[in-house]
XYZ file of C-alpha atoms in Angstrom:
67
model
C -4.559 2.865 -2.235
C -3.437 2.359 1.333
C -5.141 0.093 3.856
C -4.800 -3.021 5.971
C -4.815 -6.698 5.127
C -6.501 -9.474 7.135
C -3.480 -9.653 9.463
C -3.549 -5.912 10.200
C -0.440 -5.105 8.168
C -0.407 -1.891 6.142
C -0.674 -2.454 2.387
C -0.100 -0.121 -0.561
C -1.150 -1.085 -4.071
C -1.601 0.901 -7.256
C -4.606 0.842 -9.586
C -2.862 -1.219 -12.260
C -1.474 -3.789 -9.828
C 2.116 -3.072 -10.838
C 3.513 -1.557 -7.641
C 2.783 -2.294 -4.032
C 4.208 -3.141 -0.684
C 3.606 -4.339 2.852
C 4.561 -2.022 5.706
C 4.876 -2.206 9.480
C 3.072 1.086 10.082
C 0.802 3.623 8.411
C 3.507 6.286 8.235
C 5.814 4.053 6.183
C 2.939 3.040 3.896
C 1.957 6.677 3.309
C 5.561 7.648 2.582
C 5.860 4.882 -0.021
C 2.487 5.729 -1.600
C 3.315 9.433 -1.876
C 6.704 8.700 -3.392
C 5.214 6.188 -5.863
C 2.680 8.866 -6.888
C 5.461 11.419 -7.496
C 4.164 13.336 -4.449
C 0.785 14.012 -6.101
C -1.298 13.500 -2.954
C -4.494 13.531 -5.010
C -3.389 10.109 -6.312
C -3.172 8.577 -2.816
C -6.312 7.382 -1.063
C -7.031 5.375 2.054
C -9.317 2.340 1.994
C -12.637 2.681 3.787
C -12.702 1.545 7.425
C -13.145 -2.227 7.470
C -12.154 -2.698 3.810
C -9.521 -5.429 3.472
C -6.704 -4.994 0.957
C -4.920 -8.053 -0.352
C -1.371 -8.104 -1.614
C -0.142 -11.391 -2.967
C 2.237 -12.992 -5.383
C -0.646 -14.305 -7.477
C -2.002 -10.776 -8.001
C 1.012 -9.845 -10.128
C 2.111 -7.086 -7.764
C 5.814 -6.835 -7.071
C 6.031 -6.888 -3.282
C 8.538 -4.993 -1.207
C 8.655 -5.567 2.543
C 9.863 -2.515 4.467
C 10.839 -2.832 8.127
């Protein structure tokens, strides 16, 4: 799933909560999500408008900040 957090940053997180990242723009987030899904675009979805995604250390997701 790709979407934004409360600060407006782009977030990617997988269903199991094992892989995710925080990105400076949508393009970088989409690239990461597609690569993480082995380029199976049917596995990548965008959060609904207004839905907030959270990515945090306590969630168990390994974070990777890409600039």
